PDB file of C-alpha atoms in Angstrom:
ATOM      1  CA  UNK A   1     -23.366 -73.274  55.232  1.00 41.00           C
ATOM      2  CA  UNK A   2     -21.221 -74.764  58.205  1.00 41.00           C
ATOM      3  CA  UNK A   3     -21.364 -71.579  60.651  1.00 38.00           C
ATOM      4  CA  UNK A   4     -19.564 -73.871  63.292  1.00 44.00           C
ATOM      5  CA  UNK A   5     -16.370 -73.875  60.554  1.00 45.00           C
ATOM      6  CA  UNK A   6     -15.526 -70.667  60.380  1.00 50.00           C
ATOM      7  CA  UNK A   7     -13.828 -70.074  63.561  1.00 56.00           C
ATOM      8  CA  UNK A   8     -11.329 -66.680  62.969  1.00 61.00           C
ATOM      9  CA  UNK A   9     -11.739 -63.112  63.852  1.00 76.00           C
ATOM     10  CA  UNK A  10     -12.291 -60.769  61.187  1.00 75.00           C
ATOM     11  CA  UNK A  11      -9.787 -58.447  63.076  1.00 82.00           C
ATOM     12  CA  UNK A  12      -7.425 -60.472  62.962  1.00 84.00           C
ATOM     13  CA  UNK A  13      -7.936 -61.411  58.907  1.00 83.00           C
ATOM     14  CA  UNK A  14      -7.820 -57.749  58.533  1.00 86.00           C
ATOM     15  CA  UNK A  15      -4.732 -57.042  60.267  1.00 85.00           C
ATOM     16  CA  UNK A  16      -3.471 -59.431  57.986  1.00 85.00           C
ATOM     17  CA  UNK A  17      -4.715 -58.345  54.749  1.00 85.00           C
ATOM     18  CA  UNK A  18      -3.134 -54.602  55.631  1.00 85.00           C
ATOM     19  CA  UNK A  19      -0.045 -56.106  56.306  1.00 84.00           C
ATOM     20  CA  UNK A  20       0.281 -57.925  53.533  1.00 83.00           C
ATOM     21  CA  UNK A  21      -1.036 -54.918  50.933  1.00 82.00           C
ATOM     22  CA  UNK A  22       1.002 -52.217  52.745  1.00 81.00           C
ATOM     23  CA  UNK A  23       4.414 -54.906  52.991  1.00 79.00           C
ATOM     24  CA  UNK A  24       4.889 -54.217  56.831  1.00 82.00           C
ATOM     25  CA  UNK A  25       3.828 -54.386  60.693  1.00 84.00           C
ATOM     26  CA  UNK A  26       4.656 -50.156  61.028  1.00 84.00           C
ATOM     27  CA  UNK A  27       2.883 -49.034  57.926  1.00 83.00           C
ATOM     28  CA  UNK A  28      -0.162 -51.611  58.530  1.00 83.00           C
ATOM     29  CA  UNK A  29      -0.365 -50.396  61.654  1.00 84.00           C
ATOM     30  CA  UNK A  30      -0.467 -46.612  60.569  1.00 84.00           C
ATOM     31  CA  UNK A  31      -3.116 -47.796  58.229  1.00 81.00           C
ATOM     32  CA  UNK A  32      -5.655 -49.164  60.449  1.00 83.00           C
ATOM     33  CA  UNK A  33      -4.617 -46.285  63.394  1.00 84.00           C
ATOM     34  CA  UNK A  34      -3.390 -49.428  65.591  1.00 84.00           C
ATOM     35  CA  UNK A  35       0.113 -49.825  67.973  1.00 87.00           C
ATOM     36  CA  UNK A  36       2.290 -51.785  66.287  1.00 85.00           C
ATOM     37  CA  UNK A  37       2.532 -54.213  69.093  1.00 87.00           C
ATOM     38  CA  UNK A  38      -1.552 -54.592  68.904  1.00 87.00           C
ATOM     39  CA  UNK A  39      -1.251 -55.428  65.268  1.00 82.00           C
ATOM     40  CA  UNK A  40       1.609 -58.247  65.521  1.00 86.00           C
ATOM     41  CA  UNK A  41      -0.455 -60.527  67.977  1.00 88.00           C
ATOM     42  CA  UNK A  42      -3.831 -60.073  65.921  1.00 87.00           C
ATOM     43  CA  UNK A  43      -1.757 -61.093  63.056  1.00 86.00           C
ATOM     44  CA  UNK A  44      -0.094 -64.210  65.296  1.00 87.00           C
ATOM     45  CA  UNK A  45      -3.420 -65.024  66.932  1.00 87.00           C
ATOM     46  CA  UNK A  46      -4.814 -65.547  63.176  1.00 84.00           C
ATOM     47  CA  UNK A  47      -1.809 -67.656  62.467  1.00 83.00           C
ATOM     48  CA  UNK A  48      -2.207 -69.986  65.608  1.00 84.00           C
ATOM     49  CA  UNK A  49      -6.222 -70.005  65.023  1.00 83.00           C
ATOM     50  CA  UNK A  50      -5.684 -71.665  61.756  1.00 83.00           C
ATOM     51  CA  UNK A  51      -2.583 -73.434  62.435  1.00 82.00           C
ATOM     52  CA  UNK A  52      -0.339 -71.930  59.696  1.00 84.00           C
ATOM     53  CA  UNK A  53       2.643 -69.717  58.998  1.00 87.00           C
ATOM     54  CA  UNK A  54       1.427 -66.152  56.741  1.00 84.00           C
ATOM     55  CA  UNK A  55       4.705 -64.544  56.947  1.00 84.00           C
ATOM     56  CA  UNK A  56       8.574 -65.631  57.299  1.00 82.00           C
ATOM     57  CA  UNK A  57      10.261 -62.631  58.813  1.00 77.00           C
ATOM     58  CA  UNK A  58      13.480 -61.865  56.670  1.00 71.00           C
ATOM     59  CA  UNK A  59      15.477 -59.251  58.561  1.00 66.00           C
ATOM     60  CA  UNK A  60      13.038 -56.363  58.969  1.00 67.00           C
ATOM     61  CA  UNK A  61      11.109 -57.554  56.468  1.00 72.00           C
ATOM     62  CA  UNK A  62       7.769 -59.405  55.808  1.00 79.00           C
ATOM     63  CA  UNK A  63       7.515 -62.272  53.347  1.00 83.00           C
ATOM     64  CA  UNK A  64       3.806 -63.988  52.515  1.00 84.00           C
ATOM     65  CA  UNK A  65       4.487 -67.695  52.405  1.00 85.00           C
ATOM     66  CA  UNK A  66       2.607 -70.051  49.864  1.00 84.00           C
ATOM     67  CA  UNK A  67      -0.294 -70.056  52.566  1.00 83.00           C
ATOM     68  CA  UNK A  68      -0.079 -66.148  53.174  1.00 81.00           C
ATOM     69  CA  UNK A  69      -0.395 -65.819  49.252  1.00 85.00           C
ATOM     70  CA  UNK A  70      -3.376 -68.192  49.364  1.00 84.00           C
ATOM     71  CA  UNK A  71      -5.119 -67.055  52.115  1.00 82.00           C
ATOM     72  CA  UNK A  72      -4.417 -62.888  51.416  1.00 81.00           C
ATOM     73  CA  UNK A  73      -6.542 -63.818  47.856  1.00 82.00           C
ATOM     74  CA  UNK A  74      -9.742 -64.950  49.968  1.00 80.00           C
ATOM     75  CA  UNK A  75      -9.173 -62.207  52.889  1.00 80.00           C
ATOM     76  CA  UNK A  76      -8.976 -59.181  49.407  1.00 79.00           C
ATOM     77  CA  UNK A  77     -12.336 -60.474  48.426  1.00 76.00           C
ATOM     78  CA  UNK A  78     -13.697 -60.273  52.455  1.00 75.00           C
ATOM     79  CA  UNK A  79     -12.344 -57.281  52.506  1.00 68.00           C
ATOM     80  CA  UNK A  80     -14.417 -55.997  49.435  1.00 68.00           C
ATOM     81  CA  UNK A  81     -17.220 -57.592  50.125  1.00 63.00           C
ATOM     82  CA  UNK A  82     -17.088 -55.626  53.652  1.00 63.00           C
ATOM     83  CA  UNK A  83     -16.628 -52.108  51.939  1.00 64.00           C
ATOM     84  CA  UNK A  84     -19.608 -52.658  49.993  1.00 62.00           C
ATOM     85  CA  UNK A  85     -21.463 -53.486  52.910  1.00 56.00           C
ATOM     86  CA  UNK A  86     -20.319 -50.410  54.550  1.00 62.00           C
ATOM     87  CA  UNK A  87     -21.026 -48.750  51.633  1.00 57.00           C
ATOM     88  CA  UNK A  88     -24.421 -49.786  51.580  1.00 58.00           C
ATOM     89  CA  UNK A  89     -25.370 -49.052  55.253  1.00 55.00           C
ATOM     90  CA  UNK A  90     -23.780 -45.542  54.580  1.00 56.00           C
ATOM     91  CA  UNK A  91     -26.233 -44.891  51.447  1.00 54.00           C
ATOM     92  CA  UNK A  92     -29.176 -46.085  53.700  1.00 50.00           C
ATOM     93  CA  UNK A  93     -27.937 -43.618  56.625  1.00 50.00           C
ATOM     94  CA  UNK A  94     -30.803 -40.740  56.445  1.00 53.00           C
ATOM     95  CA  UNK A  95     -29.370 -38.350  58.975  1.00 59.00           C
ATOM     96  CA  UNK A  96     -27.560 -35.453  58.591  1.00 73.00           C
ATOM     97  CA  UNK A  97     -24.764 -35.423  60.440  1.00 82.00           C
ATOM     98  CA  UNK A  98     -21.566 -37.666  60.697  1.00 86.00           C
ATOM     99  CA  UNK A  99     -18.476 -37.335  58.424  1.00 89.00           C
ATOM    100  CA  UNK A 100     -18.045 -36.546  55.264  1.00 91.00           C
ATOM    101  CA  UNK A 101     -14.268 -37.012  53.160  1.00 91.00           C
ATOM    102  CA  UNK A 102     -13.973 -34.709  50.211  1.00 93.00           C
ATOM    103  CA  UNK A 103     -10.878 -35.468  47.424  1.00 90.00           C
ATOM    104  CA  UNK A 104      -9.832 -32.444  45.756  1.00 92.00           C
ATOM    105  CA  UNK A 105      -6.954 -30.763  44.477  1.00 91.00           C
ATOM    106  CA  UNK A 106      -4.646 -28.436  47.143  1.00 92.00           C
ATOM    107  CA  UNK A 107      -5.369 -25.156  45.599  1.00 93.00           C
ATOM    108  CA  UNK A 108      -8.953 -25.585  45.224  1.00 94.00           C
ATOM    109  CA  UNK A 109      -9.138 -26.852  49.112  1.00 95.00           C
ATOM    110  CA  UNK A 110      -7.340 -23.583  49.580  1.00 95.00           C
ATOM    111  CA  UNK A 111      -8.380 -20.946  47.597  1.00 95.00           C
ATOM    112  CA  UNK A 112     -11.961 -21.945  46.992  1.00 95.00           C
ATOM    113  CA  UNK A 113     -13.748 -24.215  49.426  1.00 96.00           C
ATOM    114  CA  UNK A 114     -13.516 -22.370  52.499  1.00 95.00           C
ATOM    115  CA  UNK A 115     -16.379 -20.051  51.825  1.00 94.00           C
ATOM    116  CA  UNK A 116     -18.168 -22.770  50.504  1.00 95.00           C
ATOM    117  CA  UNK A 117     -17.799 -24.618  53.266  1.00 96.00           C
ATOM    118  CA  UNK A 118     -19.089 -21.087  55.813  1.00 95.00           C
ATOM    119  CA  UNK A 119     -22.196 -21.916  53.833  1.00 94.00           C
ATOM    120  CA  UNK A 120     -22.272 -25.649  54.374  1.00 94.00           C
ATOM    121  CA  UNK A 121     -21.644 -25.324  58.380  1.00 93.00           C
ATOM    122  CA  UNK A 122     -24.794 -22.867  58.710  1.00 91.00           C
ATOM    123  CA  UNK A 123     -26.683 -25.432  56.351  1.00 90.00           C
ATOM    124  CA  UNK A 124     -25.661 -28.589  58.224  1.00 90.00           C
ATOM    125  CA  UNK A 125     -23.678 -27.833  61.288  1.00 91.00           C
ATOM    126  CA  UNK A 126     -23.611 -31.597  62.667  1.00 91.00           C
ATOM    127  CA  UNK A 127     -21.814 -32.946  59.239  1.00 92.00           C
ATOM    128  CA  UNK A 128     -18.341 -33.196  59.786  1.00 93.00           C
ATOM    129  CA  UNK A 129     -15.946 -32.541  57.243  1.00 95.00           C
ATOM    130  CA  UNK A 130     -12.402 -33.819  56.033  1.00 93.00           C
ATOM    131  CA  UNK A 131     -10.388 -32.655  53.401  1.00 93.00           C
ATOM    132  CA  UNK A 132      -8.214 -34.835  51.643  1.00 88.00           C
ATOM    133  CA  UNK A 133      -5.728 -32.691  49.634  1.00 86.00           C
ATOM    134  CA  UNK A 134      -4.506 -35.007  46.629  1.00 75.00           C
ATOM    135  CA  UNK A 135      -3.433 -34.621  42.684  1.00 63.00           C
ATOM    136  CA  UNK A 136      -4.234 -38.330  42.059  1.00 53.00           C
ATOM    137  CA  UNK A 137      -7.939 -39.711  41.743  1.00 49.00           C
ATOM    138  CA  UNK A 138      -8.609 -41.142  44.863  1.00 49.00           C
ATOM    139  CA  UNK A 139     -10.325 -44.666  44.602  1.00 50.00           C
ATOM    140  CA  UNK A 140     -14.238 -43.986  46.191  1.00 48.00           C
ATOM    141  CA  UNK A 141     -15.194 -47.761  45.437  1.00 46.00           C
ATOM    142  CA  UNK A 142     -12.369 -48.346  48.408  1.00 53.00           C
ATOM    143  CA  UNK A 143     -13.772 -45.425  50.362  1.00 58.00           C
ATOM    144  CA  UNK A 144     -11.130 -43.030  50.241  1.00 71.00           C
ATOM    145  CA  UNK A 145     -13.168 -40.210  50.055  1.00 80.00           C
ATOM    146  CA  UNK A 146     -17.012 -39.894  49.974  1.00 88.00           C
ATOM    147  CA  UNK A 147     -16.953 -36.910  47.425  1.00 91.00           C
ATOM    148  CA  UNK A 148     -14.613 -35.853  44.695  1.00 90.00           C
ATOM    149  CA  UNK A 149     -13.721 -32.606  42.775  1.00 92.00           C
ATOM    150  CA  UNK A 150     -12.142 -34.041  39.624  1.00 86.00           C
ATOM    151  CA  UNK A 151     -10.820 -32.604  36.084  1.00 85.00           C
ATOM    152  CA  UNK A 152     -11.302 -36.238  34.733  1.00 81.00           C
ATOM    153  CA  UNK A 153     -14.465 -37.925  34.109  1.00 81.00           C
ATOM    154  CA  UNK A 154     -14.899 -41.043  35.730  1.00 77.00           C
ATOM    155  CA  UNK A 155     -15.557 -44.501  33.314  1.00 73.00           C
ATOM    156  CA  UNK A 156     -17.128 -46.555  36.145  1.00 74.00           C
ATOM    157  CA  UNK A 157     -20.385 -47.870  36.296  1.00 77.00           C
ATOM    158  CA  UNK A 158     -20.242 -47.487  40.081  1.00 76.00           C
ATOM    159  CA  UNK A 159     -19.320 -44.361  40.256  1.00 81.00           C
ATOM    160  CA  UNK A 160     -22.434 -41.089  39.857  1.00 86.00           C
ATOM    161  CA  UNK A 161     -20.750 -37.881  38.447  1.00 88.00           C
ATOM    162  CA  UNK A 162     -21.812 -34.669  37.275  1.00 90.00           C
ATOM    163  CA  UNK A 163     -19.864 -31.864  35.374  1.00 92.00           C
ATOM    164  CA  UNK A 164     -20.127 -28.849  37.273  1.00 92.00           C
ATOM    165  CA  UNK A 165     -18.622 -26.554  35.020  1.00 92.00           C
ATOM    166  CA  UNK A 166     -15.483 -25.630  32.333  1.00 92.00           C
ATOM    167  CA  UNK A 167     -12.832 -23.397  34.458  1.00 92.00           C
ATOM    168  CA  UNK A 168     -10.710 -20.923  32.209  1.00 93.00           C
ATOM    169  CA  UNK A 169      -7.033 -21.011  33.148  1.00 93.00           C
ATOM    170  CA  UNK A 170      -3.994 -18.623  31.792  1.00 93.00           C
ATOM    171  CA  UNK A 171      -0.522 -17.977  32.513  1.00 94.00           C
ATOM    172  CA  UNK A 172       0.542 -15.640  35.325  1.00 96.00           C
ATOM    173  CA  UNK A 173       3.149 -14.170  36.996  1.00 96.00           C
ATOM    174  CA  UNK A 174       3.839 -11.697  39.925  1.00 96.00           C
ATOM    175  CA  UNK A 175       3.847  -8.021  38.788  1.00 95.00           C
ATOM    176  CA  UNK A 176       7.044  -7.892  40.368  1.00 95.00           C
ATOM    177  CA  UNK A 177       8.726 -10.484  38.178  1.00 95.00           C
ATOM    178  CA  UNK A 178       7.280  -9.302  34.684  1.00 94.00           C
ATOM    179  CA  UNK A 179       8.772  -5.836  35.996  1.00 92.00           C
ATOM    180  CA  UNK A 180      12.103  -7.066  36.824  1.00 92.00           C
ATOM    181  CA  UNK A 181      12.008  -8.548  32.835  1.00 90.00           C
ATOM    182  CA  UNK A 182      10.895  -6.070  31.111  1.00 86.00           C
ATOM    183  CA  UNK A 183       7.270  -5.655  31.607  1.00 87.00           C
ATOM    184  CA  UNK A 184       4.691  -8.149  29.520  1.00 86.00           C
ATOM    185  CA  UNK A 185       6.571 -10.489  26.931  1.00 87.00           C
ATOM    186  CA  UNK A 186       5.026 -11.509  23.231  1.00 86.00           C
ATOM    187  CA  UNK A 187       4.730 -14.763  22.914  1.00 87.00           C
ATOM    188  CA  UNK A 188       7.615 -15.053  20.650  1.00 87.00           C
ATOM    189  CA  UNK A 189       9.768 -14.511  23.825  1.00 89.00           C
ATOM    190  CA  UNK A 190       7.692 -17.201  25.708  1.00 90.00           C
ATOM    191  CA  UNK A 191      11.226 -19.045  25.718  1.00 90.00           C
ATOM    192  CA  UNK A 192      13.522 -16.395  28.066  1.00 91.00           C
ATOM    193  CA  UNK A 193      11.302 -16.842  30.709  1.00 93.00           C
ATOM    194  CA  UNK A 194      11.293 -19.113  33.580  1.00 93.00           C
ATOM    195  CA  UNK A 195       8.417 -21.076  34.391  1.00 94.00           C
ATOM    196  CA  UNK A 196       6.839 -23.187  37.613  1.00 94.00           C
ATOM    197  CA  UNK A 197       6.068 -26.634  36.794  1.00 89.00           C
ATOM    198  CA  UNK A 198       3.317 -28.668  39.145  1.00 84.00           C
ATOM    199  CA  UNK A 199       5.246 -32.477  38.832  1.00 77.00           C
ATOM    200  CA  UNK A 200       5.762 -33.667  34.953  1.00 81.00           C
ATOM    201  CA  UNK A 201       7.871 -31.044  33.221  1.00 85.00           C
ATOM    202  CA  UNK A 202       7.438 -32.180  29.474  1.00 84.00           C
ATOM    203  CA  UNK A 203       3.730 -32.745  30.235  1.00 85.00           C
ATOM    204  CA  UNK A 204       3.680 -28.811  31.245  1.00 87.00           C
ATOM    205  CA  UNK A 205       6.015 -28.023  27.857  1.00 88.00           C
ATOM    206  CA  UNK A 206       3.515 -29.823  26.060  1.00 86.00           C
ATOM    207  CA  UNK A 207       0.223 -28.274  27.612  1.00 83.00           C
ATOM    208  CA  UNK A 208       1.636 -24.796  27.497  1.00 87.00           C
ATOM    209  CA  UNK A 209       1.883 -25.267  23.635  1.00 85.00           C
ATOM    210  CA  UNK A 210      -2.052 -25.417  23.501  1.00 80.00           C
ATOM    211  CA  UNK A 211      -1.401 -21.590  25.092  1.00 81.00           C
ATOM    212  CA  UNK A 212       0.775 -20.805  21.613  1.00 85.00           C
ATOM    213  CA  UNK A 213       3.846 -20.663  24.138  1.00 88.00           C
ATOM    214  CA  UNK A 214       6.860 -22.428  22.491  1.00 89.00           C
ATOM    215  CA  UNK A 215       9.345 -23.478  25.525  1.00 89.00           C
ATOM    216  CA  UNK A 216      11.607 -25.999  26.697  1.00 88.00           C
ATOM    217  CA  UNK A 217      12.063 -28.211  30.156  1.00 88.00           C
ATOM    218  CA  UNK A 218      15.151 -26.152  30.446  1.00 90.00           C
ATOM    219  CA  UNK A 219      12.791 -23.232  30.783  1.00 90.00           C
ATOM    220  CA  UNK A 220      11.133 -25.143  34.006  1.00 91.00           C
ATOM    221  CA  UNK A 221      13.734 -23.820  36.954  1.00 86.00           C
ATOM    222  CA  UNK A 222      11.280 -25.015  39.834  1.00 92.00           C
ATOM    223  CA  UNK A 223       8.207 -26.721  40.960  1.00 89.00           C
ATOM    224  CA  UNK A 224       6.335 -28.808  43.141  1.00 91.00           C
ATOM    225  CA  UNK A 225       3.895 -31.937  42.900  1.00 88.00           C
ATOM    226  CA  UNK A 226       1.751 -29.806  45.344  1.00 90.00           C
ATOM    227  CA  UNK A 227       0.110 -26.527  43.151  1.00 91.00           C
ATOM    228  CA  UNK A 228      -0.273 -24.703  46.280  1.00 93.00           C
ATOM    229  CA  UNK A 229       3.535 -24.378  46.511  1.00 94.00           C
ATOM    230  CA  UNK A 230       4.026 -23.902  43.069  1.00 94.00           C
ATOM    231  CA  UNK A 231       1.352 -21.140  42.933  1.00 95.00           C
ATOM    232  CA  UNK A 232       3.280 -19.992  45.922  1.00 96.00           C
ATOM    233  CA  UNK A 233       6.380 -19.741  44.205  1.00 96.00           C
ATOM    234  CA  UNK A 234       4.794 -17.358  41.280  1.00 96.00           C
ATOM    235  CA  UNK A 235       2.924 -14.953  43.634  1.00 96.00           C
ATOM    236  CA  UNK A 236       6.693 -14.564  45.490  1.00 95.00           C
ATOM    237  CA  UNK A 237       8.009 -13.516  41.392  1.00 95.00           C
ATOM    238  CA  UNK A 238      10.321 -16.833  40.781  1.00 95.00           C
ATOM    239  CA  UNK A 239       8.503 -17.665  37.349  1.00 94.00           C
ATOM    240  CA  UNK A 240       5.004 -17.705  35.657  1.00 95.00           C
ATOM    241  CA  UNK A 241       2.874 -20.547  35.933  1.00 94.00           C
ATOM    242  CA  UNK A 242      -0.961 -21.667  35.051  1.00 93.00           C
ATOM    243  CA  UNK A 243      -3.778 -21.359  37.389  1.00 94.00           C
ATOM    244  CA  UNK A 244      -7.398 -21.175  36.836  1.00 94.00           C
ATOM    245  CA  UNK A 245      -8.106 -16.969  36.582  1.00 95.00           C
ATOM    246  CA  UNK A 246     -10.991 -17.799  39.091  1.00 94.00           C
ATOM    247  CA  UNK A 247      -7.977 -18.286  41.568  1.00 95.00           C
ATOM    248  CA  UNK A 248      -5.405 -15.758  40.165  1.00 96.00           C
ATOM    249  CA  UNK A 249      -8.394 -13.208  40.562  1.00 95.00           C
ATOM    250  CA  UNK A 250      -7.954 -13.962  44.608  1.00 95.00           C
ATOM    251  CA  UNK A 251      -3.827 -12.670  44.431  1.00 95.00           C
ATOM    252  CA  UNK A 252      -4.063  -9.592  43.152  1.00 95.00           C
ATOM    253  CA  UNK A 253       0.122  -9.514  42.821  1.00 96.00           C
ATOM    254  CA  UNK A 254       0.023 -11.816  40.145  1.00 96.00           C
ATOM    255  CA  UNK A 255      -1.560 -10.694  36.573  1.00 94.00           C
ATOM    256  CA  UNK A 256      -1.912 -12.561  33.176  1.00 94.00           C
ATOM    257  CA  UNK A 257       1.862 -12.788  31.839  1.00 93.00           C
ATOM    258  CA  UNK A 258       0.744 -12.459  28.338  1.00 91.00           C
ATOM    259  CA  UNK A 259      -1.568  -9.503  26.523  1.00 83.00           C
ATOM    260  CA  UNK A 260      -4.351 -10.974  24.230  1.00 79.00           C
ATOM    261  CA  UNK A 261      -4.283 -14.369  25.509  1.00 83.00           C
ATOM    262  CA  UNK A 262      -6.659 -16.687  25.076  1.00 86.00           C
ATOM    263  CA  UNK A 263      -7.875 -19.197  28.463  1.00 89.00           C
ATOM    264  CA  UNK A 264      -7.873 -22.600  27.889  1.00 89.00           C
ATOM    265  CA  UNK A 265     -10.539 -24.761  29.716  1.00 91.00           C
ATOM    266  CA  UNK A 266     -10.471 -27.707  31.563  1.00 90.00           C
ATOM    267  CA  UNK A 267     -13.548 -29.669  33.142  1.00 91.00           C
ATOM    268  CA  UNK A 268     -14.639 -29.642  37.095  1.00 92.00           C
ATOM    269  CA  UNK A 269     -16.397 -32.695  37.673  1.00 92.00           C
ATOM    270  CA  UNK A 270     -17.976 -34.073  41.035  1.00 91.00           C
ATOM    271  CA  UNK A 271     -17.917 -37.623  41.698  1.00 90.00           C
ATOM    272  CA  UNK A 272     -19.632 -39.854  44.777  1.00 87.00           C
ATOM    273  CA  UNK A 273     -20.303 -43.369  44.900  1.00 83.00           C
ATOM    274  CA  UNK A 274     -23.517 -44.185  43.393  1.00 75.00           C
ATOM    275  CA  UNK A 275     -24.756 -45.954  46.577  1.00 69.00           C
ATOM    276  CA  UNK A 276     -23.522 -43.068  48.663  1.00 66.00           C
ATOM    277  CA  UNK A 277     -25.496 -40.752  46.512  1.00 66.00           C
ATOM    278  CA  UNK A 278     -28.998 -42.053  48.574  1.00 68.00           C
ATOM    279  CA  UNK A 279     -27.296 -40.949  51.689  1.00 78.00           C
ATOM    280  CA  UNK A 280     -29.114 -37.588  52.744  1.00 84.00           C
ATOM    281  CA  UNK A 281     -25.730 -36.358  54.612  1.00 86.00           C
ATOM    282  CA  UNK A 282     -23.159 -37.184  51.724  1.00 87.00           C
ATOM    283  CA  UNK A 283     -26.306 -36.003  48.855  1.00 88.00           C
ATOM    284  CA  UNK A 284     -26.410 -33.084  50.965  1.00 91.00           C
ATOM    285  CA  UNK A 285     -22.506 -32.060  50.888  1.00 93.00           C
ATOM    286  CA  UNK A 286     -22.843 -32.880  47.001  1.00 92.00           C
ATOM    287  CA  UNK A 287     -25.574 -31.055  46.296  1.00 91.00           C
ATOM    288  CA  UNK A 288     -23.964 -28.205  48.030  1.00 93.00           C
ATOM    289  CA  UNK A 289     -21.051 -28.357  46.216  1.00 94.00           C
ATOM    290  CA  UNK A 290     -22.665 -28.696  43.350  1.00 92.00           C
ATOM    291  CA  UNK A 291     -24.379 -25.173  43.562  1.00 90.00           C
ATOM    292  CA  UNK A 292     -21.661 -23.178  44.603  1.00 92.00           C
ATOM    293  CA  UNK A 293     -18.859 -24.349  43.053  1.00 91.00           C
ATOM    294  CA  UNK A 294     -20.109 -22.870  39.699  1.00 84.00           C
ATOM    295  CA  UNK A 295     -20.143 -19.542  41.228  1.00 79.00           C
ATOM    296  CA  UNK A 296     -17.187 -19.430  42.264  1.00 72.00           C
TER     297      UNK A 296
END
């Protein structure tokens, strides 16, 4: 290999990969934690380096050229080829201490990790950790979080998971709104109630039929993409809505909306890189989780 030919800074190919993924100067800036001022002249330094135009400013937008296109292609796989070298040096990193980023649902950060996290602080207090409150699986391969807490099972080869457990989950309300209709329904008047949805309406029709609970979307008067406010909303009495009964069991204002009904059960699975899995810090944190999650 010709060392001698490769003559740009891998800043400055970053700053314009970013750019390029997240379509501007502002948001690629927010991305890397950079001024947006910093961010512009590593992007025109790697321009004048290699002598060619990446982006035609349109207004206040950014446009890849044919060269941009071209180049942004051979930065992607740099950049990849960089994560997995940081993912590497991580999984070889035998102390235990540093930062660790754990995915997981808002209610669960909320109404279940904190005590497990007391535990993990005595265990290893020199391990940071953040929590990254999400509803979407967050991509680990890219290093968006070190650790998981997932409902799905993962399908890549890359990934290490284990299935911690099967949490039960029923329908609840507030006492105070089953009072103001009437006390505890039958089923068969499932459909004069109002109900919380989480973000897809007929998903939460259709899942609620696996209950026995026969409603419509006109039944949904409010919700949230974030469960925390939507399990808000049904502890304050404005409708009933699912939650796992290890959480409902923490609000004791809310109670099962329904006499004689069944749970259903849905999957808690954690889910680390597999290279990450040799780190002692991050094997740690898992491990940890591991345990006490299940008695939770």
């Amino acid at each position: 290999m010709n060392w001698q030919s490769i003559t740009f800074d891998w800043n400055q190919a970053r700053a314009f990969l970013v750019t390029a993924e997240e379509g501007s100067l502002s948001a690629a800036a927010r991305a890397l934690g950079l001024t947006q001022p910093t961010l512009s002249r590593q992007v025109a330094a790697l321009e004048e380096s290699l002598g060619v135009t990446l982006f035609e400013r349109v207004a206040k937008s950014l446009i890849l050229t044919e060269a941009g296109v071209e180049l942004a292609e051979h930065v992607r796989a740099m950049g990849e080829a960089a994560s997995r070298v940081s993912l590497s040096a991580s999984g070889q990193s035998q102390q235990i201490e540093g930062l660790v980023t754990i995915s997981t649902t808002d209610v669960l950060a909320v109404y279940i990790l904190p005590e497990i996290l007391k535990g993990l602080r005595k265990k290893a207090p020199a391990v940071e950790v953040k929590i990254l409150c999400t509803n979407s699986l967050s991509d680990l391969r890219r290093r968006e979080a070190d650790i998981a807490i997932r409902h799905v099972e993962p399908d890549h080869p890359d990934l290490y998971a284990r299935k911690i457990m099967d949490m039960s989950a029923r329908v609840y309300a507030a006492a105070s709104y089953l009072e103001r209709n009437g006390g505890r329904p039958a089923k068969a008047d499932a459909d004069k109630l109002d109900y919380i949805g989480f973000d897809n309406n007929q998903e939460l029709v259709e899942y609620l039929s696996a209950f026995g609970l026969k409603i419509k979307e006109s039944n949904v008067k409010l919700g949230s993409p974030s469960g925390l406010i939507s399990w808000e909303y049904a502890r304050q009495g404005l409708g009933l809505c699912i939650m796992a009964d290890a959480i409902a069991a923490k609000c004791p204002e809310v109670k099962p909306a329904f006499d004689n009904m069944e749970p259903v059960y849905f999957p808690i699975w954690l889910v680390t890189h597999r290279e990450l899995h040799t780190s002692r810090r991050i094997r740690l944190v898992f491990d940890h989780l591991a345990e006490h999650l299940r008695h939770s």
